[in-house]
PDB file of C-alpha atoms in Angstrom:
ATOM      1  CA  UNK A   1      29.391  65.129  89.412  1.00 47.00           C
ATOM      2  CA  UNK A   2      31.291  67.932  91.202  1.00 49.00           C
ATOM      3  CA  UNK A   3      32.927  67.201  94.228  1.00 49.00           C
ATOM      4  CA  UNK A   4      32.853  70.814  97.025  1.00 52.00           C
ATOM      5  CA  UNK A   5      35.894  71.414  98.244  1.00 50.00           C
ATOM      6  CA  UNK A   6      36.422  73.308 101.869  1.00 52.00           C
ATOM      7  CA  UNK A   7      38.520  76.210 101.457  1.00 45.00           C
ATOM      8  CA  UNK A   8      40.207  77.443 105.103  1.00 44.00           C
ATOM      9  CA  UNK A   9      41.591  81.230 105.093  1.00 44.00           C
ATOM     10  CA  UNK A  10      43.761  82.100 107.691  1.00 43.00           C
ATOM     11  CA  UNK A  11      43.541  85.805 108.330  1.00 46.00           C
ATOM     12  CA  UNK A  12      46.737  85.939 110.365  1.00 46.00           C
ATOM     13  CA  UNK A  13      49.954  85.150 109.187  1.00 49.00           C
ATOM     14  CA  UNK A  14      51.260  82.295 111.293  1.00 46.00           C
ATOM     15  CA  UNK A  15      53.764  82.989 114.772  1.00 44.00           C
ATOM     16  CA  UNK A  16      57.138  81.968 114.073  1.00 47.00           C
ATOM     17  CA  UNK A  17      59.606  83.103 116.709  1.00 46.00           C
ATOM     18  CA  UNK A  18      62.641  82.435 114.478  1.00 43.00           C
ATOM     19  CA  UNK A  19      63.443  82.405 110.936  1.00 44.00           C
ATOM     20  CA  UNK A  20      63.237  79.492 109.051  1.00 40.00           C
ATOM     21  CA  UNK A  21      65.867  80.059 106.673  1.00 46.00           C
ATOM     22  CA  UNK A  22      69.030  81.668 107.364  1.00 46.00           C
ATOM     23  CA  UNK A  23      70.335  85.347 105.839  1.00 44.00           C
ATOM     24  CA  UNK A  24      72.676  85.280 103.108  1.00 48.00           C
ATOM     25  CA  UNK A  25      75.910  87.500 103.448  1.00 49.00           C
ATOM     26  CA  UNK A  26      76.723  88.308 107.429  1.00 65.00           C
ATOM     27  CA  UNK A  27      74.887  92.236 108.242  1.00 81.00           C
ATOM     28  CA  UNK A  28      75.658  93.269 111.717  1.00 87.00           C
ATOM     29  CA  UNK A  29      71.920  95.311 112.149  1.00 88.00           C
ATOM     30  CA  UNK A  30      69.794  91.900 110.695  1.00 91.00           C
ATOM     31  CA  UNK A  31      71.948  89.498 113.219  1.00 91.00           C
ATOM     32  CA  UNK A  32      71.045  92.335 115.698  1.00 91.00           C
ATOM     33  CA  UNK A  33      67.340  92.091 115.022  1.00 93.00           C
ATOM     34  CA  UNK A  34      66.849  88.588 114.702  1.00 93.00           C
ATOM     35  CA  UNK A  35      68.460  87.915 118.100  1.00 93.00           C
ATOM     36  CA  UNK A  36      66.069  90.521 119.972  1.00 92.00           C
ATOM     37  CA  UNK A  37      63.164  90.444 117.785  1.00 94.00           C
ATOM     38  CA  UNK A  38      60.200  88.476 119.255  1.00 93.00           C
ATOM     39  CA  UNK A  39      56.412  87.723 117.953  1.00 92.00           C
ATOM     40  CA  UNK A  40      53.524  86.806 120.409  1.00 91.00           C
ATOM     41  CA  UNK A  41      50.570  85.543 118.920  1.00 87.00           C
ATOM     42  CA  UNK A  42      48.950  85.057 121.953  1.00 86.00           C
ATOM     43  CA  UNK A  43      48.455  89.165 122.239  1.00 88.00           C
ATOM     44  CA  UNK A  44      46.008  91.021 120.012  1.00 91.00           C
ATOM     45  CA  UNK A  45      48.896  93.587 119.023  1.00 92.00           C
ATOM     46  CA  UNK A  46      49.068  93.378 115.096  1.00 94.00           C
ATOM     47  CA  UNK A  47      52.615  92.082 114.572  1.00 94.00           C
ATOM     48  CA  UNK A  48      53.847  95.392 112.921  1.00 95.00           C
ATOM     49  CA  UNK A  49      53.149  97.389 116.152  1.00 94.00           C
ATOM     50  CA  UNK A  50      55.185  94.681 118.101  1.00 94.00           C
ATOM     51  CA  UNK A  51      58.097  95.156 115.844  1.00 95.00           C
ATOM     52  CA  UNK A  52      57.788  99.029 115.986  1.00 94.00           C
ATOM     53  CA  UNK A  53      58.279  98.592 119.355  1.00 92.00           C
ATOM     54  CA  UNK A  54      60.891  96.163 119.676  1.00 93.00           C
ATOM     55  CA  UNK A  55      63.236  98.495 117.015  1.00 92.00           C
ATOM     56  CA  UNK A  56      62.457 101.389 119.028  1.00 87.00           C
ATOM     57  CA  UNK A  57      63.501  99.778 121.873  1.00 87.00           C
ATOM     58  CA  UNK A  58      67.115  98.563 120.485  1.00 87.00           C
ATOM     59  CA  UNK A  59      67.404 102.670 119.264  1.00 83.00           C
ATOM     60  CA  UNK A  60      66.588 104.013 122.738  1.00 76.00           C
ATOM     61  CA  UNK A  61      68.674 101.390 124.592  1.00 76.00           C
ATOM     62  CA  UNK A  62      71.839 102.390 122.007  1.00 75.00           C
ATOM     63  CA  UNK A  63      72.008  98.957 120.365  1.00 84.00           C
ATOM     64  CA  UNK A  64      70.583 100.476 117.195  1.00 84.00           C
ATOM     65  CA  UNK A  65      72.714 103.786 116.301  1.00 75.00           C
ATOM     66  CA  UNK A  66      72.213 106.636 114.418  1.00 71.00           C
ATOM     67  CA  UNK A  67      73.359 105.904 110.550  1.00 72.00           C
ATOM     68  CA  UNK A  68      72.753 102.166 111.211  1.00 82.00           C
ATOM     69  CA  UNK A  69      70.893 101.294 107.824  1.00 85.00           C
ATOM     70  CA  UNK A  70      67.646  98.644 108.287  1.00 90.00           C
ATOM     71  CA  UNK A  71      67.685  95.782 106.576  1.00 91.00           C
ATOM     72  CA  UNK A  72      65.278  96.001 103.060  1.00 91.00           C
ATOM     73  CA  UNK A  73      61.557  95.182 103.896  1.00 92.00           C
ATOM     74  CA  UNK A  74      62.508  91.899 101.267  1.00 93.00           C
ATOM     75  CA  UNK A  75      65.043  90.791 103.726  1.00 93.00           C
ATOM     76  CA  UNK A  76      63.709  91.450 106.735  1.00 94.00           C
ATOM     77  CA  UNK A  77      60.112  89.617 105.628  1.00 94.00           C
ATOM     78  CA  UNK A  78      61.907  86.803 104.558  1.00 93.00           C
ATOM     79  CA  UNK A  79      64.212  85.955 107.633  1.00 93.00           C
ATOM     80  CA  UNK A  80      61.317  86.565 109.981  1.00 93.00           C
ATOM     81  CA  UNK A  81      59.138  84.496 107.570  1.00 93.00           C
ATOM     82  CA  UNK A  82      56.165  87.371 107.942  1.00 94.00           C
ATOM     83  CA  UNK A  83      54.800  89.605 104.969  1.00 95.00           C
ATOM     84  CA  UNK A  84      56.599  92.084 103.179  1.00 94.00           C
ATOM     85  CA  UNK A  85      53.176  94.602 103.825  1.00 95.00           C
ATOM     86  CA  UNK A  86      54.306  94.097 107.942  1.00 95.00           C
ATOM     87  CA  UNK A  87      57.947  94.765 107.186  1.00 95.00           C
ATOM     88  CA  UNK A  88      56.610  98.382 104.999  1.00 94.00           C
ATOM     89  CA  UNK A  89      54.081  98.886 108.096  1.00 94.00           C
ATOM     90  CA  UNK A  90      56.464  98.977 110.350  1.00 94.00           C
ATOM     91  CA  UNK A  91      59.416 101.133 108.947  1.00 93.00           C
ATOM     92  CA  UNK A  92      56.341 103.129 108.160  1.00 92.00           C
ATOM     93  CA  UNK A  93      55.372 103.519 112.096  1.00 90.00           C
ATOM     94  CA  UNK A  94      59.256 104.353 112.553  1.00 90.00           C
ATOM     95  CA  UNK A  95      59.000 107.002 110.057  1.00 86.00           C
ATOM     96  CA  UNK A  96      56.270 108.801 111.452  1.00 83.00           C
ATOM     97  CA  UNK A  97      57.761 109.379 115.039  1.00 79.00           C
ATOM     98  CA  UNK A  98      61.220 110.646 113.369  1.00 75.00           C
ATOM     99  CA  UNK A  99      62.982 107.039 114.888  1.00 80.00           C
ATOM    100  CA  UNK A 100      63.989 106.392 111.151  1.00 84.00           C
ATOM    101  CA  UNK A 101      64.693 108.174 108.145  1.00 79.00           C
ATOM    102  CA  UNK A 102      64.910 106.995 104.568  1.00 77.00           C
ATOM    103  CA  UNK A 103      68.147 107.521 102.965  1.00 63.00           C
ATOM    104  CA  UNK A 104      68.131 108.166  99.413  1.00 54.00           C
ATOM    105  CA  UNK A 105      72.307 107.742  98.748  1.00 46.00           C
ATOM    106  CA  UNK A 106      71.831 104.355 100.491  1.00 46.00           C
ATOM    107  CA  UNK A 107      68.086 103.663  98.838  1.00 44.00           C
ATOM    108  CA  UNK A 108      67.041 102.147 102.361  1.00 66.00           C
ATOM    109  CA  UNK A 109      66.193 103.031 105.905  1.00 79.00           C
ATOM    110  CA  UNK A 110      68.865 104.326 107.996  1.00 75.00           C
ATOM    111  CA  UNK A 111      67.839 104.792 112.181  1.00 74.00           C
ATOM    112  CA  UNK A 112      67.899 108.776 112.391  1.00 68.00           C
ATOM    113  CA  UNK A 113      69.052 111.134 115.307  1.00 65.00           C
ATOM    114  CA  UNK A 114      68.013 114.399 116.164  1.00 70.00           C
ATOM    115  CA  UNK A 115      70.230 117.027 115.319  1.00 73.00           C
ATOM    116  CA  UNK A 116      73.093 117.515 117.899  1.00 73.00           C
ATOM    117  CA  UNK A 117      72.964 121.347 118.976  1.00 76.00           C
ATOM    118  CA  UNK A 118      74.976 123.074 121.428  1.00 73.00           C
ATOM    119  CA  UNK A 119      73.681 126.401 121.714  1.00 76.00           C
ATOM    120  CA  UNK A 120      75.304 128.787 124.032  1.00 68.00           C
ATOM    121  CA  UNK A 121      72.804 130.504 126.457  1.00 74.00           C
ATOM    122  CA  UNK A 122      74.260 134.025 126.391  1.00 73.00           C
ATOM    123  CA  UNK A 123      71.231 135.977 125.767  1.00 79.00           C
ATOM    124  CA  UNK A 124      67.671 135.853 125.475  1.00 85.00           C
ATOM    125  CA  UNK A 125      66.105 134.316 122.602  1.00 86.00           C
ATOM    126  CA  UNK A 126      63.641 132.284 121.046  1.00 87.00           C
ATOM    127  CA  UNK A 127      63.656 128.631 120.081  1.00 89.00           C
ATOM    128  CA  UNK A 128      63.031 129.979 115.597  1.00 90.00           C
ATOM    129  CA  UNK A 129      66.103 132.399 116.244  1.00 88.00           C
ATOM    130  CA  UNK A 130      68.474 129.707 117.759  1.00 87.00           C
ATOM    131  CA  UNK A 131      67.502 127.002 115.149  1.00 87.00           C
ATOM    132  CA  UNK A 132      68.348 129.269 112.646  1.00 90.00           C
ATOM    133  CA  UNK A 133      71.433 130.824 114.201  1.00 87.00           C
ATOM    134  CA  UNK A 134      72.726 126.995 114.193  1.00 85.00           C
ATOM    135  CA  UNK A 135      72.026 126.491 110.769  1.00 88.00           C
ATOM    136  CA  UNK A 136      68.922 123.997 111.473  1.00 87.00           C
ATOM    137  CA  UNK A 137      65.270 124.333 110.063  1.00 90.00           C
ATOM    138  CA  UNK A 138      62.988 125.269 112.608  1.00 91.00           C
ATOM    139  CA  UNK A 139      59.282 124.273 112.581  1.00 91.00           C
ATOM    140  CA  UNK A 140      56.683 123.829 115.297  1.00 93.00           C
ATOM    141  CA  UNK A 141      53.104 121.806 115.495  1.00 92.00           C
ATOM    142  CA  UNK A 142      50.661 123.146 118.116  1.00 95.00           C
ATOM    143  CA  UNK A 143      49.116 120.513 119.856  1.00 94.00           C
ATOM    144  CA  UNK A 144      46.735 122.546 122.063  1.00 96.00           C
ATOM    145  CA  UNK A 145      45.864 126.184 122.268  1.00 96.00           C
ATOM    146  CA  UNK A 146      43.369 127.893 124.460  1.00 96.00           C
ATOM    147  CA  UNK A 147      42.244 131.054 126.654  1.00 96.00           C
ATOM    148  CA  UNK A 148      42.254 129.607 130.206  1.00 96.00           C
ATOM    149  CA  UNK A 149      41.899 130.958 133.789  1.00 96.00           C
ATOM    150  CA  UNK A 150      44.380 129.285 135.790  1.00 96.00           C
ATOM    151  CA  UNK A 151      44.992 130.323 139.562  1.00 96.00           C
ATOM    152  CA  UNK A 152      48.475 128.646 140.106  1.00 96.00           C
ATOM    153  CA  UNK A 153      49.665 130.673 136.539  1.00 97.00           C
ATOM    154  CA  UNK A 154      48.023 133.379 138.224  1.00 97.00           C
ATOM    155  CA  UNK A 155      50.279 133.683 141.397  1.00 97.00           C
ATOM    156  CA  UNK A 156      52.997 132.768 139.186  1.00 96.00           C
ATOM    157  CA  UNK A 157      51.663 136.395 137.023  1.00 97.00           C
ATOM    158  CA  UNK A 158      51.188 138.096 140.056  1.00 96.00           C
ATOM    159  CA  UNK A 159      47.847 138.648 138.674  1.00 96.00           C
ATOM    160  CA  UNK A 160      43.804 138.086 140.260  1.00 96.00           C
ATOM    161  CA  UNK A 161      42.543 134.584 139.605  1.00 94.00           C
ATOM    162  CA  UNK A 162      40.114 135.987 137.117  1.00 96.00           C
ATOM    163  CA  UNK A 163      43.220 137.268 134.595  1.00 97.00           C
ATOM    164  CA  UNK A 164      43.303 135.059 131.343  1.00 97.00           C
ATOM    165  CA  UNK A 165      46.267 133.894 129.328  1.00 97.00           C
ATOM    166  CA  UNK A 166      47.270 132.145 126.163  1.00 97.00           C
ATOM    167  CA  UNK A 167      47.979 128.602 127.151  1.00 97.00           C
ATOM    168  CA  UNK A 168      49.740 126.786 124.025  1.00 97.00           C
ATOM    169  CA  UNK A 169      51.355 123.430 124.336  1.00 97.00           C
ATOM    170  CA  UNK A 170      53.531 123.094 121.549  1.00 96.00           C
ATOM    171  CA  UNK A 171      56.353 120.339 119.786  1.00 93.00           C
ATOM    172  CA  UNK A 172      59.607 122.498 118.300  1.00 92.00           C
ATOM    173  CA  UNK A 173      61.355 120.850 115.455  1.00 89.00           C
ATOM    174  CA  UNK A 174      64.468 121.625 113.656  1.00 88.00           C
ATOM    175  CA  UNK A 175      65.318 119.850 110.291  1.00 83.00           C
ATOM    176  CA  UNK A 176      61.666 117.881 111.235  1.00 80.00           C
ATOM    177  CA  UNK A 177      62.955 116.399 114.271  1.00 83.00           C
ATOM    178  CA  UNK A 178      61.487 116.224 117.756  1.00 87.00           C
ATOM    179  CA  UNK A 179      63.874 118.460 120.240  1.00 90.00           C
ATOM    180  CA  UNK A 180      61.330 119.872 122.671  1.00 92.00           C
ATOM    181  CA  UNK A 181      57.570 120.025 124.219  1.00 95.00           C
ATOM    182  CA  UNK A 182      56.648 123.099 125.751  1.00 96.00           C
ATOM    183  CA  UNK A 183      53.959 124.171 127.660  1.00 97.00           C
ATOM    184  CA  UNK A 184      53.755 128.016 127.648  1.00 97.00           C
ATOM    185  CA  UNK A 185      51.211 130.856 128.940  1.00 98.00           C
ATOM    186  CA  UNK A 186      51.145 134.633 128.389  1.00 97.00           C
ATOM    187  CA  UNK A 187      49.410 137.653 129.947  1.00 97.00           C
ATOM    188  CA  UNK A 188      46.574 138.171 127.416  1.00 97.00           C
ATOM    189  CA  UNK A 189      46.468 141.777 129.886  1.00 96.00           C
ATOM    190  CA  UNK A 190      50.030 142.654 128.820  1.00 96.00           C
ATOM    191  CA  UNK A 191      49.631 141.481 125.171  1.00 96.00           C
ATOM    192  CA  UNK A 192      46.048 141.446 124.404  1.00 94.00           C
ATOM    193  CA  UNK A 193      47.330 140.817 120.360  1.00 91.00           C
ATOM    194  CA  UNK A 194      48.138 137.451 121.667  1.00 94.00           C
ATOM    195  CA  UNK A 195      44.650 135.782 121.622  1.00 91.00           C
ATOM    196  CA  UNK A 196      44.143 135.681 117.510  1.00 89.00           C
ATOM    197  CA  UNK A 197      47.852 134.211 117.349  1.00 93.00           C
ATOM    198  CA  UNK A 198      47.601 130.286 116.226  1.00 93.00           C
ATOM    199  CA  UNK A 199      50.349 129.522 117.787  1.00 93.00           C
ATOM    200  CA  UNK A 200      52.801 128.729 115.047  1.00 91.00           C
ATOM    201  CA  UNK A 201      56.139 130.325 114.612  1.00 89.00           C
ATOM    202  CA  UNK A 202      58.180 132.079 117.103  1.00 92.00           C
ATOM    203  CA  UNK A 203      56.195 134.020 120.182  1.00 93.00           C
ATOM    204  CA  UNK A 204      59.295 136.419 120.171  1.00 93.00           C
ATOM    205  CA  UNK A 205      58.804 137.805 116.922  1.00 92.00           C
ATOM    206  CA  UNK A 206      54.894 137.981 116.809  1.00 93.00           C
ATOM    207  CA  UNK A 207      55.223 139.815 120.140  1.00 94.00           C
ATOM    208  CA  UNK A 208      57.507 142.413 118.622  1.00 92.00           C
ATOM    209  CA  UNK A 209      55.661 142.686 115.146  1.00 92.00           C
ATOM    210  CA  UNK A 210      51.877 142.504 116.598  1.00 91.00           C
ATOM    211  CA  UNK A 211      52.179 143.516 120.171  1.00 93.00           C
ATOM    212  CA  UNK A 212      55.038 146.359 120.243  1.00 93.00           C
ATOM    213  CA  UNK A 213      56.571 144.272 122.558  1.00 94.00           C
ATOM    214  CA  UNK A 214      60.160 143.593 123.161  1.00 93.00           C
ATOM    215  CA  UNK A 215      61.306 141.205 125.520  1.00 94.00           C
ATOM    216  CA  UNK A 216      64.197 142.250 127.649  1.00 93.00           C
ATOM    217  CA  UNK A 217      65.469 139.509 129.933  1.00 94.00           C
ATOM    218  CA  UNK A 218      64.331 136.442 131.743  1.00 94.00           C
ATOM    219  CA  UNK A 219      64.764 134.554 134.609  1.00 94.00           C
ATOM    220  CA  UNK A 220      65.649 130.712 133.743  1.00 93.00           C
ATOM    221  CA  UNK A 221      66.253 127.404 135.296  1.00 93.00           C
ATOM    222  CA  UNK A 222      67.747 124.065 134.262  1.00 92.00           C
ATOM    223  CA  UNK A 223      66.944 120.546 135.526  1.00 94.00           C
ATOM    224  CA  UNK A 224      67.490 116.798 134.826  1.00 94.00           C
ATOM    225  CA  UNK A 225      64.483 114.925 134.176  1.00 95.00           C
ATOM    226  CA  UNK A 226      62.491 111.811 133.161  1.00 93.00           C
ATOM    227  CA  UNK A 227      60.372 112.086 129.815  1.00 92.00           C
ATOM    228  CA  UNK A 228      56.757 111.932 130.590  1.00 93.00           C
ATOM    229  CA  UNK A 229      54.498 109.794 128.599  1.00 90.00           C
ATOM    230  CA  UNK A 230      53.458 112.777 126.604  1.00 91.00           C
ATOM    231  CA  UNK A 231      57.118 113.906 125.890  1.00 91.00           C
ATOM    232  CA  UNK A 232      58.201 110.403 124.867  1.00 84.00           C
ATOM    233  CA  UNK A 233      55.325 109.594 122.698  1.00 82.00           C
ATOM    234  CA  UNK A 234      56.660 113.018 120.928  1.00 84.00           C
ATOM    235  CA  UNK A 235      60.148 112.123 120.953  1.00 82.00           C
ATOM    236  CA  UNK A 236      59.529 108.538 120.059  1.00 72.00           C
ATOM    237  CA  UNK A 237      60.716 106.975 123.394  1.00 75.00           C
ATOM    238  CA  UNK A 238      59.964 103.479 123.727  1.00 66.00           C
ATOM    239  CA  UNK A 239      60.813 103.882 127.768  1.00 76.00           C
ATOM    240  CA  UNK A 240      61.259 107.508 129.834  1.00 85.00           C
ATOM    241  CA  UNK A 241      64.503 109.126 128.760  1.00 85.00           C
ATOM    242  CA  UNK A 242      66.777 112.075 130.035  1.00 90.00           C
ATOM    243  CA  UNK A 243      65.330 114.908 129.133  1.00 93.00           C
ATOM    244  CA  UNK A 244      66.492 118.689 130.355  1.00 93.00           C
ATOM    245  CA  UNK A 245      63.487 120.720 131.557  1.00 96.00           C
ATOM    246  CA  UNK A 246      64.043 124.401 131.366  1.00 94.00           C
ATOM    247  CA  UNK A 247      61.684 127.119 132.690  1.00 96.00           C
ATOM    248  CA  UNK A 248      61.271 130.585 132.060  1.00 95.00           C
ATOM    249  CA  UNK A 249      59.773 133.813 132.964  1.00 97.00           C
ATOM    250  CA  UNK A 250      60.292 136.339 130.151  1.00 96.00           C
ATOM    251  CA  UNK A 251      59.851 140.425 130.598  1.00 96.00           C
ATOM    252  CA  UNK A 252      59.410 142.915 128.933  1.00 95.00           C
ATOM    253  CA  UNK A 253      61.891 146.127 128.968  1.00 91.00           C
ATOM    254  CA  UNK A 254      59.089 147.830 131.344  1.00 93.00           C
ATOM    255  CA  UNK A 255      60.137 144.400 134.047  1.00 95.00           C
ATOM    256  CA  UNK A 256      56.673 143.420 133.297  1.00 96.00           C
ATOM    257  CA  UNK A 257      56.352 139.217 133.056  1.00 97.00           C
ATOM    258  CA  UNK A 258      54.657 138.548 130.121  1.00 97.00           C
ATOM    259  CA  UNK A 259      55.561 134.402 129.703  1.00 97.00           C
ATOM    260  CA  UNK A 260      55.882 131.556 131.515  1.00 98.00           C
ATOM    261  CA  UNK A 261      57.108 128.291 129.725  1.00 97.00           C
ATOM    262  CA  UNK A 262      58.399 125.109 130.938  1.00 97.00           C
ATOM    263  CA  UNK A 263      60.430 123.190 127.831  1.00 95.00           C
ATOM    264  CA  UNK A 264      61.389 119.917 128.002  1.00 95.00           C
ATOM    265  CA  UNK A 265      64.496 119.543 125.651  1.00 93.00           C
ATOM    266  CA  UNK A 266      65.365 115.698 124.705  1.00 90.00           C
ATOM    267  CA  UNK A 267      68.441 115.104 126.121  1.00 85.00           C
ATOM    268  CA  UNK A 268      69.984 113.313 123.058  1.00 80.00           C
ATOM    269  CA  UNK A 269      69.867 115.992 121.449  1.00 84.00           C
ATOM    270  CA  UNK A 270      70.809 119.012 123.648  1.00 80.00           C
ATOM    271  CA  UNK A 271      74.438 120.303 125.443  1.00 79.00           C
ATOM    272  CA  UNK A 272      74.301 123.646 126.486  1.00 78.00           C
ATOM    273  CA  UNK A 273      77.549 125.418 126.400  1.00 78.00           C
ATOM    274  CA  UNK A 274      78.118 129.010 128.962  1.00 77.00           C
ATOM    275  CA  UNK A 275      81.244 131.080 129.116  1.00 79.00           C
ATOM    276  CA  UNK A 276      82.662 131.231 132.293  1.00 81.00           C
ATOM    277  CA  UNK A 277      85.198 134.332 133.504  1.00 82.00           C
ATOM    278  CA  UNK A 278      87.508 134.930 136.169  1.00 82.00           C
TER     279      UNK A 278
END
């Protein structure tokens, strides 16, 4: 006669606040972690998005550096007692908002920070031609483009309320990294080659090559400000950050506006640099 047995699977793995066994040889970054790092099973956020959130935290408030290296998933599963498939989903999270970077000299994950850059604002150009000039990759991902009618951009055009412009919002990288969000329109009236552009690239140089358009100077502000929620999902801010917001109103060599942006520039990244004469 066979005896049934009852078979109880636990889909979750079980909330341990500490580690149960201690780390072998003394690493700075794992002490770090283990004495900020804190599960709640009492919250329906999958344990992997806590820890994303925690790490980010400790790299936003300074405690984790750039070139600090992450303990292995193997290491970090075991101390916190949790899965090595958390640990992996995790760094993975990390990865994917630019926090961390995997380091092949090392063979682990090493916190990453965006490129420093001090460009000096001497004349008018383009986010692609001062990337470049600094020796940095540039890259951009469009994250909304339309044809909008827009009476406050309007008065800002000097044009009727009816007038339509390019709105793109827009993230600029350089070597893959986050450094600013823009939110830019132009005069479809002034540059009517504008409205088949997707958006990707540099507006500078698709304004000269498609529109016979050169700009000529512009009119540009600096301020300190907060990340919105917007910029810091973007920049992978855990909490709002200093950020520089800069705003511009480009012409054309005829004094004609033809864009209005307003960038905000992560301010861990940027330090703008002038010449000043006597």
């Amino acid at each position: 006669m066979s005896i049934a047995r009852r078979v109880t699977i636990f889909p979750f793995e079980p909330f341990l606040p500490m580690p149960l066994q201690a780390p072998g040889p003394a690493d700075p970054v794992l002490e770090l972690l283990l004495s900020r790092l804190r599960l709640h099973d009492t919250v329906t956020t999958p344990y992997y998005i806590q820890l994303q959130r925690q790490i980010q935290a400790l790299i936003d408030g300074g405690e984790l550096r750039p070139g600090h290296g992450l303990p292995s998933e193997r290491v970090l599963a075991q101390a916190l007692n949790l899965s090595r498939t958390t640990i992996k989903r995790c760094y993975d999270a990390l990865r994917d908002t630019q926090a961390v970077a995997s380091s092949q000299g090392r063979g682990g994950t090493v916190v990453k920070a965006a490129p420093r850059v001090s460009p000096a604002m001497q004349r008018l150009k383009g986010f692609t031609e001062e990337m470049r000039e600094l020796g940095l990759v540039p890259s951009t991902r469009v994250l909304a483009r339309a044809v909008v009618q827009d009476r406050m951009v309007a008065s800002i055009f000097g044009r009727p309320s009816n007038a339509e412009f390019l709105k793109l919002v827009r993230v600029r990288l350089a070597d893959d990294a986050p450094m600013s969000r823009e939110v830019a329109w132009y005069d479809l009236a002034v540059a009517p080659g504008l409205a088949e552009w997707d958006g990707k690239g540099s507006a500078y140089a698709h304004l000269r090559e498609h529109c016979g358009i050169e700009l000529a100077w512009a009119d540009q502000s600096v301020e300190a400000v907060f990340s919105s929620p917007e910029e810091g999902e973007v920049f992978g801010f855990a909490q709002p950050g200093p950020c520089l917001l800069l705003k511009r109103r480009s012409h054309s060599a005829q004094d004609v506006l033809v864009e209005y942006v307003e960038g905000t520039f992560r301010g861990d990244a940027y330090v703008y640099r002038l010449k000043l004469r006597s």
